[in-house]
Amino acid sequence: MNTSNQEPINSNITSGENLSYWIASSEPIIFEKLEKSLETDLLVIGGGIAGLTTAYCLAKAGRQVMLVEDGFIGSGESGRTTAHITCALDDRYFELEKIFGKEKTILAANSHMAAIEWVDKTVRLEKIECNFKRVDGYLFLHPSDSKETLDKEYEATKQAGLLTQMLPDVPAIASENGKWSIKFPGQAQFHIMLYLKGLAGAIVGMGGKIYTQSKAEDINKKGAKVNGFDVTANQIVVATNTPVNDVLTMHTKQWPYRTYVIGAKIPKGQLPYSLWWDTGDHNSKWISQPYHYVRLEELNEQYDLLISGGEDHKTGQADDENIPEEDRYVRLIEWTKKRFPAIEEIIYKWSGQVMEPIDSLAFIGKNPGDDNIYIITGDSGNGMTHGTLGGMILSDIISGNDNPWEDLYSPSRITLKTADDYLHEVGNMTAQLVDWISSGDIKEAAGLKPGEGGIISSGLKKIAVYRDEQNNLHACTAVCPHLGGILQWNADEKSFDCPLHGSRFTTDGKVINGPAKGDLKKIQIHEETLS
Ligand SMILES: Cc1cc2nc3c(=O)[nH]c(=O)nc-3n(C[C@H](O)[C@H](O)[C@H](O)COP(=O)(O)OP(=O)(O)OC[C@H]3O[C@@H](n4cnc5c(N)ncnc54)[C@H](O)[C@@H]3O)c2cc1C
Ligand code: FES
């Protein structure tokens, strides 16, 4: 299987050990490294879909734009996506109506349809060759769910102005014969890395600057330090998926989940290019009710790649359901084979992290408490449209134009009707702090084989240990530098993950996902003292 990096995690390329199809099938998108102090009008931090769309929109509006990316373009969660571009939101429209009311739900539906149109228009305008296709999508029932959900959702999507249809079957899925689905027409899909390459080329073509392997730190209203150099800017956009400038607010409004993907060969012509989603596991212990999501991508002349995802859990808490990471792929393969029996060899598997916002919609706008620092975060499983909306909305705000969705997505909004979910997730976070007094997940480092890691309790200390392929032991503190969560070993992606707010670290302690800003402190150890 073509899934693995050469080294545990090359965080320039991606944020986990397993390579996604998109990354494995494209050249890394690299620009020069920032190596001097500079001034710019607009500084965008983060080279995923949100950062690139923002830089593109503002360069097009005539602004002087600079984008800095810690790794390479797409090396964060964008490179690990499945790239359904859709207005069928993770959370149901009838739930959105309860939280935001009818008018704002119409706005939410409009905004996602507008994002799809924007991508379509931009692909054509910039002549981006990224396998972009307009396709239909189908929402069907998870076995734990009842038809009432589809009825309510159909009604709510109609009220929201979407051109959905209720169908008496699930197109192309024989095992769901006789069951209902909602058709969402006019959705889309693309190869994300080819799309990002096209956007990056267009930004540079308009005079924008992009720097890769350029990490921003000490983000403030005057700019940031990038690779230790001062970058002075009038406006700063933090598009790092989870804000790395967050001190007090955003980590209390969104929760990190890991989600799993497989890619299987399927003979061409067996299935139409479409998107499929089920309505999610209603018996799950997780608030986000994990759902399955499936699409096709062109692979070669003979085969398409069927890309199927799901089996989510809260970051760092896979074992709380007694389903370790590896078993999640097994379950996903089983689920997929049952519904798409024409699949052949599984040639990819990877996982990634999504940030689930408390009230279903992303946070796009001024960072609470700041005048010239903006954020795009909380985009859940709809990051293609939310990330695109990030660019569309921020370019209007920064240019002084009105935007119909500014208030809806404001990071400072208060939505009172989500109190139950909020308390549940806060309770989950508090429970994670018990790990301070529990023992580690392994007893001694001596038992670790090359390529394995774990958490050891040594007296009052928690230590994150990893034995590399050369048999050298690496040790760091297992206490998250964000707010002190105890890290968990992720054996699948070979990272140390924080169960509180989703910070993640390489086996050598380098931070790969915020909100933590810095690396783990290394610990000098003698193997025999770690037992
Ligand atoms: C498995 C999976 C499947 C998904 N499927 C879908 C889907 O089908 N449809 C959909 O709409 N969404 C989907 N999503 C969600 C979507 O992929 C993400 O929400 C979206 O890609 C996030 O984009 P982003 O630009 O906000 O973040 P990222 O792509 O993570 O970009 C942030 C960038 O910031 C960089 N960075 C971080 N800190 C710094 C720093 N200090 N200095 C400089 N750079 C920094 C990172 O290296 C990273 O490249 C999926 C996600 C996953 C994981
Ligand atoms: S991410 Fe907040 S404590 Fe670890």
Coordinates of C-alpha atoms and ligand atoms in Angstrom, one line a residue:
M1 CA 0.0 0.0 0.0
N2 CA 1.4 3.4 -1.0
T3 CA 0.7 5.1 2.3
S4 CA 3.8 5.9 4.2
N5 CA 6.3 8.7 4.6
Q6 CA 10.0 7.9 4.5
E7 CA 10.4 9.2 8.1
P8 CA 7.9 9.2 10.9
I9 CA 6.4 12.5 9.9
N10 CA 7.9 14.8 7.4
S11 CA 5.9 17.8 8.6
N12 CA 6.9 19.8 5.5
I13 CA 4.8 17.5 3.4
T14 CA 2.0 16.4 5.7
S15 CA 0.7 16.2 9.3
G16 CA 0.8 12.4 9.8
E17 CA 2.8 9.3 8.9
N18 CA 0.3 8.1 6.2
L19 CA 0.3 9.9 2.9
S20 CA -3.1 10.9 1.4
Y21 CA -3.8 10.1 -2.3
W22 CA -3.5 13.8 -3.1
I23 CA -0.1 14.3 -1.7
A24 CA 1.2 11.0 -3.0
S25 CA 0.0 11.8 -6.6
S26 CA 1.4 15.3 -6.9
E27 CA 4.7 17.2 -6.6
P28 CA 5.3 19.1 -3.3
I29 CA 4.4 22.8 -3.8
I30 CA 7.4 24.7 -2.5
F31 CA 8.4 28.3 -2.6
E32 CA 11.5 30.1 -1.2
K33 CA 12.0 30.2 2.6
L34 CA 11.7 33.6 4.3
E35 CA 15.1 34.7 5.4
K36 CA 15.0 38.5 6.0
S37 CA 12.8 41.1 7.7
L38 CA 10.0 42.4 5.4
E39 CA 7.0 44.7 5.3
T40 CA 3.7 44.0 3.6
D41 CA 0.1 45.3 3.6
L42 CA -1.5 41.9 4.3
L43 CA 0.2 38.9 6.0
V44 CA -1.6 35.6 5.6
I45 CA -0.4 32.8 7.8
G46 CA -1.2 29.2 6.6
G47 CA -1.0 27.7 3.1
G48 CA -4.2 25.5 3.1
I49 CA -7.4 26.3 1.2
A50 CA -8.4 29.0 3.7
G51 CA -5.1 30.9 3.5
L52 CA -4.6 30.6 -0.2
T53 CA -8.2 31.6 -1.0
T54 CA -7.8 34.7 1.2
A55 CA -4.5 35.6 -0.4
Y56 CA -6.0 35.1 -3.8
C57 CA -9.1 37.3 -3.2
L58 CA -7.0 40.1 -1.7
A59 CA -4.4 40.0 -4.4
K60 CA -7.2 40.2 -6.9
A61 CA -8.6 43.2 -5.0
G62 CA -5.2 44.9 -5.6
R63 CA -3.7 44.5 -2.2
Q64 CA 0.0 43.7 -1.4
V65 CA -0.2 40.2 -0.1
M66 CA 2.4 37.9 1.6
L67 CA 1.6 34.3 2.6
V68 CA 3.8 32.3 4.9
E69 CA 3.5 28.5 5.4
D70 CA 5.3 26.5 8.0
G71 CA 5.6 23.3 5.8
F72 CA 4.8 23.2 2.1
I73 CA 1.5 24.3 0.5
G74 CA -1.3 21.9 1.5
S75 CA 0.8 20.1 4.2
G76 CA -1.9 20.7 6.8
E77 CA -5.4 19.2 6.8
S78 CA -6.1 20.4 3.2
G79 CA -3.7 17.8 1.9
R80 CA -5.6 15.1 3.9
T81 CA -9.1 16.1 2.9
T82 CA -11.5 14.1 0.7
A83 CA -12.5 17.3 -1.0
H84 CA -16.3 17.0 -1.3
I85 CA -17.3 20.6 -2.2
T86 CA -20.8 20.7 -0.9
C87 CA -23.7 22.6 0.7
A88 CA -24.9 19.4 2.4
L89 CA -23.6 20.4 5.8
D90 CA -22.1 18.0 8.5
D91 CA -24.9 19.1 10.8
R92 CA -28.4 19.0 9.6
Y93 CA -30.2 22.1 8.3
F94 CA -33.1 21.5 10.7
E95 CA -30.6 21.7 13.6
L96 CA -29.2 24.9 12.1
E97 CA -32.8 26.3 12.0
K98 CA -33.1 25.6 15.8
I99 CA -29.8 27.4 16.5
F100 CA -29.9 30.3 14.1
G101 CA -33.5 30.7 13.0
K102 CA -34.9 30.4 9.4
E103 CA -33.4 33.6 7.9
K104 CA -29.9 32.8 8.9
T105 CA -30.3 29.2 7.8
I106 CA -31.2 30.5 4.4
L107 CA -28.0 32.7 4.5
A108 CA -25.9 29.6 5.5
A109 CA -27.3 27.6 2.5
N110 CA -26.7 30.6 0.2
S111 CA -23.2 31.0 1.4
H112 CA -22.2 27.3 0.7
M113 CA -23.8 27.4 -2.7
A114 CA -21.9 30.6 -3.4
A115 CA -18.6 29.0 -2.4
I116 CA -19.2 26.1 -4.8
E117 CA -19.9 28.6 -7.6
W118 CA -16.8 30.6 -6.6
V119 CA -14.6 27.6 -6.9
D120 CA -16.2 26.7 -10.3
K121 CA -15.7 30.2 -11.6
T122 CA -12.1 30.5 -10.3
V123 CA -11.1 27.1 -11.8
R124 CA -12.3 28.3 -15.2
L125 CA -10.9 31.8 -14.9
E126 CA -7.4 30.7 -13.8
K127 CA -7.5 27.6 -16.0
I128 CA -6.7 25.3 -13.1
E129 CA -6.4 21.7 -14.1
C130 CA -7.6 19.9 -11.0
N131 CA -10.2 17.4 -12.2
F132 CA -12.9 19.7 -11.1
K133 CA -16.4 18.3 -11.7
R134 CA -19.9 19.3 -10.8
V135 CA -21.6 16.2 -9.3
D136 CA -24.8 15.4 -7.4
G137 CA -24.7 14.3 -3.8
Y138 CA -26.9 11.9 -1.9
L139 CA -27.7 11.9 1.8
F140 CA -29.0 8.5 3.1
L141 CA -29.8 6.9 6.4
H142 CA -27.3 5.4 8.8
P143 CA -28.8 2.1 10.2
S144 CA -29.2 3.8 13.6
D145 CA -31.3 6.6 12.2
S146 CA -35.0 6.8 11.1
K147 CA -36.7 8.2 8.0
E148 CA -38.0 11.1 10.1
T149 CA -34.5 12.6 9.9
L150 CA -34.6 12.7 6.1
D151 CA -38.1 14.1 6.1
K152 CA -37.1 16.9 8.5
E153 CA -33.9 17.6 6.6
Y154 CA -35.7 17.7 3.2
E155 CA -38.2 20.2 4.5
A156 CA -35.5 22.3 6.1
T157 CA -33.3 22.3 2.9
K158 CA -36.4 23.4 0.9
Q159 CA -37.1 26.2 3.4
A160 CA -33.4 27.2 3.1
G161 CA -33.9 27.6 -0.7
L162 CA -31.9 24.5 -1.8
L163 CA -33.1 22.6 -4.9
T164 CA -33.0 19.2 -3.1
Q165 CA -35.2 16.2 -4.1
M166 CA -36.4 13.3 -2.0
L167 CA -35.6 10.0 -3.9
P168 CA -37.1 6.6 -3.1
D169 CA -33.7 4.9 -3.4
V170 CA -30.0 5.6 -3.0
P171 CA -28.4 5.9 -6.5
A172 CA -25.6 3.4 -7.2
I173 CA -25.8 1.7 -3.8
A174 CA -27.6 -1.6 -4.3
S175 CA -27.5 -2.6 -0.6
E176 CA -29.5 0.5 0.2
N177 CA -32.3 -0.4 -2.3
G178 CA -35.8 0.5 -1.1
K179 CA -34.4 3.2 1.2
W180 CA -34.8 6.9 0.7
S181 CA -32.2 9.6 0.1
I182 CA -32.1 13.3 -0.4
K183 CA -30.4 14.5 -3.7
F184 CA -28.3 17.6 -3.5
P185 CA -27.8 18.7 -7.1
G186 CA -24.9 20.9 -8.3
Q187 CA -22.2 19.9 -5.8
A188 CA -18.6 19.5 -6.8
Q189 CA -15.2 17.8 -6.3
F190 CA -11.6 18.3 -7.3
H191 CA -8.0 17.1 -6.7
I192 CA -7.2 19.5 -3.8
M193 CA -3.4 19.7 -4.3
L194 CA -3.8 20.5 -8.0
Y195 CA -6.3 23.2 -7.1
L196 CA -4.0 24.7 -4.4
K197 CA -1.2 24.7 -6.9
G198 CA -3.4 26.7 -9.3
L199 CA -4.4 29.2 -6.7
A200 CA -0.7 29.6 -5.6
G201 CA 0.4 30.2 -9.2
A202 CA -2.4 32.8 -9.6
I203 CA -1.4 34.7 -6.4
V204 CA 2.3 34.9 -7.5
G205 CA 1.1 35.9 -11.0
M206 CA -0.7 38.9 -9.5
G207 CA 2.5 39.9 -7.6
G208 CA 1.8 38.2 -4.3
K209 CA 4.6 36.6 -2.3
I210 CA 4.5 33.1 -0.9
Y211 CA 7.1 31.6 1.4
T212 CA 7.1 28.0 2.5
Q213 CA 9.1 26.4 5.4
S214 CA 8.4 29.7 7.1
K215 CA 6.9 29.5 10.5
A216 CA 5.1 32.5 12.1
E217 CA 5.4 33.1 15.8
D218 CA 4.6 35.9 18.2
I219 CA 1.7 37.0 16.1
N220 CA 0.6 40.5 17.1
K221 CA -1.2 43.6 15.7
K222 CA 2.1 44.7 14.1
G223 CA 2.8 41.4 12.3
A224 CA 4.8 38.4 13.3
K225 CA 8.2 36.9 13.6
V226 CA 8.7 34.5 10.7
N227 CA 11.7 32.2 10.9
G228 CA 13.0 34.7 13.5
F229 CA 12.7 37.7 11.1
D230 CA 10.2 40.6 11.6
V231 CA 7.4 40.7 9.2
T232 CA 5.5 44.0 9.6
A233 CA 1.9 44.1 8.3
N234 CA -1.2 46.3 8.4
Q235 CA -3.6 43.3 8.5
I236 CA -2.9 39.8 9.6
V237 CA -5.0 36.7 8.7
V238 CA -4.4 33.6 10.8
A239 CA -5.5 30.7 8.6
T240 CA -3.7 27.9 10.4
N241 CA -6.8 25.7 10.8
T242 CA -6.6 26.1 14.6
P243 CA -5.6 29.6 15.5
V244 CA -2.0 29.7 16.9
N245 CA -2.6 33.2 18.3
D246 CA -5.4 31.9 20.5
V247 CA -5.0 32.9 24.2
L248 CA -8.5 32.7 25.7
T249 CA -11.3 32.2 23.4
M250 CA -11.4 30.0 20.4
H251 CA -10.4 26.7 21.9
T252 CA -13.6 26.8 24.1
K253 CA -15.8 27.1 21.0
Q254 CA -14.6 24.1 18.9
W255 CA -13.5 20.5 19.5
P256 CA -11.0 18.4 17.6
Y257 CA -12.0 15.1 16.0
R258 CA -9.9 12.6 14.0
T259 CA -11.4 11.0 10.9
Y260 CA -10.3 8.1 8.8
V261 CA -10.1 7.5 5.0
I262 CA -9.4 4.6 2.7
G263 CA -8.8 4.7 -1.1
A264 CA -9.8 1.6 -3.1
K265 CA -9.4 0.8 -6.8
I266 CA -12.7 0.4 -8.7
P267 CA -12.9 -0.4 -12.4
K268 CA -13.9 2.7 -14.4
G269 CA -17.6 3.0 -15.3
Q270 CA -18.8 0.9 -12.3
L271 CA -20.1 4.0 -10.5
P272 CA -21.1 7.6 -11.5
Y273 CA -19.0 10.5 -10.2
S274 CA -21.1 11.5 -7.2
L275 CA -20.9 12.2 -3.5
W276 CA -22.6 10.0 -0.9
W277 CA -23.0 10.6 2.9
D278 CA -24.9 8.8 5.5
T279 CA -26.7 10.6 8.4
G280 CA -24.3 9.5 11.1
D281 CA -24.2 7.1 14.0
H282 CA -27.0 8.1 16.4
N283 CA -25.7 5.6 19.0
S284 CA -22.2 7.1 19.1
K285 CA -20.8 8.5 22.3
W286 CA -19.5 11.5 20.4
I287 CA -21.6 14.7 20.0
S288 CA -20.6 14.9 16.3
Q289 CA -22.2 11.6 15.4
P290 CA -19.6 10.2 13.0
Y291 CA -20.9 9.7 9.4
H292 CA -19.5 8.1 6.3
Y293 CA -18.6 10.1 3.2
V294 CA -17.7 8.6 -0.2
R295 CA -16.7 9.9 -3.6
L296 CA -14.7 8.8 -6.7
E297 CA -11.5 10.3 -8.2
E298 CA -9.9 9.5 -11.5
L299 CA -7.0 7.2 -11.0
N300 CA -5.8 6.0 -14.4
E301 CA -7.2 4.7 -17.7
Q302 CA -8.6 1.5 -16.1
Y303 CA -9.5 2.5 -12.6
D304 CA -11.1 5.2 -10.5
L305 CA -10.2 5.6 -6.8
L306 CA -13.2 5.2 -4.4
I307 CA -12.4 7.4 -1.5
S308 CA -14.4 6.5 1.6
G309 CA -14.2 8.2 5.0
G310 CA -15.6 8.1 8.6
E311 CA -15.2 6.2 11.9
D312 CA -14.3 9.5 13.7
H313 CA -13.5 9.9 17.4
K314 CA -12.3 12.8 19.5
T315 CA -8.6 13.4 19.1
G316 CA -6.5 11.4 21.5
Q317 CA -9.5 9.3 22.6
A318 CA -9.7 6.4 20.1
D319 CA -9.3 3.9 23.0
D320 CA -12.3 5.3 24.9
E321 CA -14.5 3.2 22.6
N322 CA -12.0 0.3 22.7
I323 CA -11.5 0.8 18.9
P324 CA -7.8 1.6 18.3
E325 CA -6.9 3.6 15.2
E326 CA -5.9 0.5 13.1
D327 CA -9.3 -1.1 13.7
R328 CA -11.1 2.0 12.5
Y329 CA -9.7 1.3 9.0
V330 CA -10.9 -2.3 9.3
R331 CA -14.4 -1.1 10.1
L332 CA -14.3 1.4 7.3
I333 CA -13.3 -1.2 4.8
E334 CA -16.1 -3.5 5.9
W335 CA -18.7 -0.7 5.6
T336 CA -17.4 0.3 2.2
K337 CA -17.2 -3.2 0.7
K338 CA -20.8 -3.9 1.8
R339 CA -22.1 -0.8 -0.1
F340 CA -19.6 -0.7 -3.0
P341 CA -18.9 -4.4 -3.7
A342 CA -17.0 -3.6 -6.9
I343 CA -14.0 -2.2 -5.1
E344 CA -10.8 -4.1 -5.5
E345 CA -7.4 -3.4 -3.8
I346 CA -7.2 -0.9 -1.0
I347 CA -4.2 1.3 -2.0
Y348 CA -4.5 4.2 0.4
K349 CA -5.3 4.9 4.0
W350 CA -4.9 8.0 6.0
S351 CA -6.5 10.1 8.8
G352 CA -6.8 13.7 9.6
Q353 CA -8.2 16.2 12.1
V354 CA -11.3 18.3 11.8
M355 CA -12.4 21.1 14.2
E356 CA -16.0 20.8 15.1
P357 CA -17.5 24.3 16.0
I358 CA -20.0 24.4 18.8
D359 CA -22.9 25.6 16.6
S360 CA -22.1 24.0 13.3
L361 CA -20.7 26.9 11.3
A362 CA -17.1 28.0 10.9
F363 CA -15.6 31.1 12.6
I364 CA -14.5 33.7 10.1
G365 CA -13.8 37.3 10.9
K366 CA -11.9 39.5 13.4
N367 CA -10.2 37.5 16.2
P368 CA -12.2 38.4 19.3
G369 CA -10.5 41.4 21.0
D370 CA -8.3 42.3 18.0
D371 CA -8.8 45.0 15.3
N372 CA -6.5 43.9 12.5
I373 CA -6.0 40.2 13.2
Y374 CA -8.5 37.9 11.5
I375 CA -9.1 34.1 11.8
I376 CA -10.6 31.3 9.8
T377 CA -11.3 28.2 11.9
G378 CA -13.9 25.7 13.0
D379 CA -14.7 24.5 9.6
S380 CA -15.7 20.9 10.5
G381 CA -16.1 18.4 7.6
N382 CA -17.0 21.3 5.3
G383 CA -13.6 23.0 5.1
M384 CA -13.6 23.2 1.3
T385 CA -16.6 25.5 1.3
H386 CA -15.9 27.1 4.7
G387 CA -12.2 27.7 3.7
T388 CA -13.4 29.3 0.5
L389 CA -15.9 31.4 2.3
G390 CA -13.1 32.5 4.6
G391 CA -11.4 34.1 1.7
M392 CA -14.5 35.6 0.3
I393 CA -15.7 37.1 3.6
L394 CA -12.4 38.4 4.8
S395 CA -11.5 40.0 1.5
D396 CA -14.8 42.0 1.8
I397 CA -14.2 42.9 5.4
I398 CA -10.6 44.0 4.9
S399 CA -11.6 45.9 1.7
G400 CA -14.3 47.7 3.6
N401 CA -17.1 46.1 1.5
D402 CA -20.4 44.8 3.0
N403 CA -20.7 41.0 3.1
P404 CA -24.0 39.3 3.6
W405 CA -22.5 36.5 5.8
E406 CA -20.2 38.6 8.0
D407 CA -22.4 38.4 11.1
L408 CA -23.4 34.7 10.6
Y409 CA -19.7 33.6 10.7
S410 CA -18.4 36.1 13.2
P411 CA -16.0 34.5 15.7
S412 CA -17.6 36.7 18.4
R413 CA -21.2 35.5 17.8
I414 CA -23.0 34.0 20.7
T415 CA -25.4 31.1 20.1
L416 CA -27.4 30.3 23.2
K417 CA -29.2 27.2 21.9
T418 CA -26.1 25.0 22.1
A419 CA -25.7 24.8 25.8
D420 CA -26.2 21.0 26.1
D421 CA -23.5 20.1 23.6
Y422 CA -21.2 22.7 25.1
L423 CA -21.6 21.2 28.6
H424 CA -21.1 17.7 27.2
E425 CA -17.8 18.7 25.5
V426 CA -16.5 20.7 28.4
G427 CA -17.2 17.6 30.6
N428 CA -15.3 15.5 28.2
M429 CA -12.3 17.9 28.4
T430 CA -12.4 17.9 32.2
A431 CA -12.4 14.1 32.2
Q432 CA -9.1 14.2 30.2
L433 CA -7.4 16.1 33.0
V434 CA -7.8 12.9 35.1
D435 CA -4.8 11.6 33.1
W436 CA -2.6 13.7 35.3
I437 CA -3.1 11.2 38.0
S438 CA -3.5 8.0 36.0
S439 CA -0.6 5.9 35.0
G440 CA 0.9 6.1 31.5
D441 CA -0.2 3.8 28.7
I442 CA 3.0 1.8 28.7
K443 CA 5.0 0.6 31.8
E444 CA 8.5 0.8 30.5
A445 CA 10.5 2.0 27.5
A446 CA 12.3 -1.3 27.2
G447 CA 9.2 -2.9 25.7
L448 CA 9.0 -0.5 22.8
K449 CA 9.9 -1.9 19.5
P450 CA 11.4 0.4 16.7
G451 CA 8.6 2.6 15.3
E452 CA 6.6 2.4 18.6
G453 CA 5.8 5.1 21.1
G454 CA 3.8 5.7 24.3
I455 CA 3.4 7.7 27.5
I456 CA 5.3 6.6 30.6
S457 CA 4.7 7.8 34.2
S458 CA 8.0 8.4 35.9
G459 CA 7.4 9.6 39.5
L460 CA 5.2 12.7 39.0
K461 CA 6.3 13.2 35.5
K462 CA 4.6 12.1 32.2
I463 CA 7.0 11.4 29.4
A464 CA 6.3 10.9 25.7
V465 CA 8.7 8.3 24.4
Y466 CA 9.4 7.0 20.9
R467 CA 11.9 4.4 19.7
D468 CA 13.0 5.2 16.1
E469 CA 13.9 2.7 13.4
Q470 CA 17.6 3.0 14.4
N471 CA 16.6 1.9 18.0
N472 CA 17.3 5.3 19.5
L473 CA 14.9 6.4 22.2
H474 CA 13.4 10.0 22.0
A475 CA 11.8 11.5 25.1
C476 CA 9.8 14.7 25.6
T477 CA 7.5 16.0 28.2
A478 CA 4.0 14.5 27.7
V479 CA 2.4 17.7 29.0
C480 CA 0.8 19.8 26.3
P481 CA 2.4 23.3 26.2
H482 CA -1.1 24.8 25.4
L483 CA -3.0 24.3 28.7
G484 CA -1.4 21.2 30.2
G485 CA -3.4 18.3 28.7
I486 CA -1.6 14.9 28.8
L487 CA -0.7 13.7 25.4
Q488 CA -1.8 10.4 23.9
W489 CA 0.2 8.2 21.5
N490 CA -1.4 8.0 18.0
A491 CA 0.1 4.7 16.7
D492 CA -1.4 5.1 13.2
E493 CA -0.1 8.5 12.3
K494 CA 2.9 8.3 14.7
S495 CA 2.2 11.5 16.6
F496 CA 1.5 12.6 20.2
D497 CA -2.0 14.1 20.3
C498 CA -3.6 16.2 22.9
P499 CA -7.1 15.1 23.9
L500 CA -8.1 18.6 25.1
H501 CA -8.0 20.9 22.1
G502 CA -6.2 18.9 19.4
S503 CA -2.6 20.1 19.4
R504 CA -0.4 17.4 17.9
F505 CA 3.4 16.8 17.9
T506 CA 5.9 14.7 16.0
T507 CA 7.7 11.8 17.6
D508 CA 10.5 14.3 18.2
G509 CA 8.2 16.9 19.9
K510 CA 7.8 19.3 17.0
V511 CA 4.3 20.9 17.0
I512 CA 2.2 20.0 13.9
N513 CA -1.3 21.2 14.9
G514 CA -2.2 24.1 17.2
P515 CA -3.5 25.7 19.3
A516 CA -0.1 25.0 21.0
K517 CA 2.4 27.4 19.6
G518 CA 5.6 25.7 20.6
D519 CA 7.3 22.3 20.6
L520 CA 7.5 19.8 23.5
K521 CA 10.4 20.2 25.8
K522 CA 13.0 17.4 25.2
I523 CA 14.1 15.3 28.1
Q524 CA 17.5 13.7 28.4
I525 CA 17.0 10.2 29.6
H526 CA 18.8 7.0 30.3
E527 CA 16.7 4.0 29.2
E528 CA 17.0 2.2 32.5
T529 CA 15.6 5.2 34.4
L530 CA 12.3 5.0 32.4
S531 CA 10.7 1.9 33.9
Ligands
LIG1 C1 -9.8 13.1 6.4 C2 -10.5 14.5 6.1 C3 -11.6 14.5 5.2 C4 -12.2 15.7 5.0 N1 -13.1 15.8 4.0 C5 -13.7 17.0 3.7 C6 -14.6 17.1 2.6 O1 -14.8 16.1 1.9 N2 -15.1 18.3 2.3 C7 -14.8 19.4 3.0 O2 -15.4 20.4 2.7 N3 -13.9 19.3 4.1 C8 -13.4 18.2 4.4 N4 -12.5 18.1 5.4 C9 -12.1 19.3 6.1 C10 -11.1 20.2 5.3 O3 -10.2 19.4 4.7 C11 -10.4 21.1 6.2 O4 -11.3 21.8 7.1 C12 -9.6 22.2 5.4 O5 -8.8 21.6 4.5 C13 -8.9 23.1 6.4 O6 -8.2 24.0 5.6 P1 -7.4 25.2 6.3 O7 -6.7 26.0 5.2 O8 -8.2 25.9 7.3 O9 -6.3 24.4 7.2 P2 -5.0 23.6 6.7 O10 -5.1 23.0 5.4 O11 -4.6 22.8 7.9 O12 -3.9 24.8 6.6 C14 -3.3 25.5 7.6 C15 -1.8 25.6 7.3 O13 -1.2 26.4 8.3 C16 0.1 26.0 8.5 N5 0.6 26.5 9.7 C17 0.2 26.2 11.0 N6 0.8 26.9 11.9 C18 1.6 27.8 11.2 C19 2.5 28.8 11.6 N7 2.8 29.1 12.9 N8 3.2 29.5 10.6 C20 3.0 29.2 9.3 N9 2.1 28.2 8.9 C21 1.5 27.6 9.8 C22 0.0 24.5 8.4 O14 1.2 23.9 8.1 C23 -1.1 24.3 7.4 O15 -0.5 24.0 6.1 C24 -11.8 16.9 5.7 C25 -10.8 16.8 6.6 C26 -10.1 15.6 6.8 C27 -9.0 15.6 7.8
FES2 S1 -4.3 21.6 23.0 FE1 -5.0 22.7 24.7 S2 -4.1 21.6 26.4 FE2 -3.4 20.6 24.6

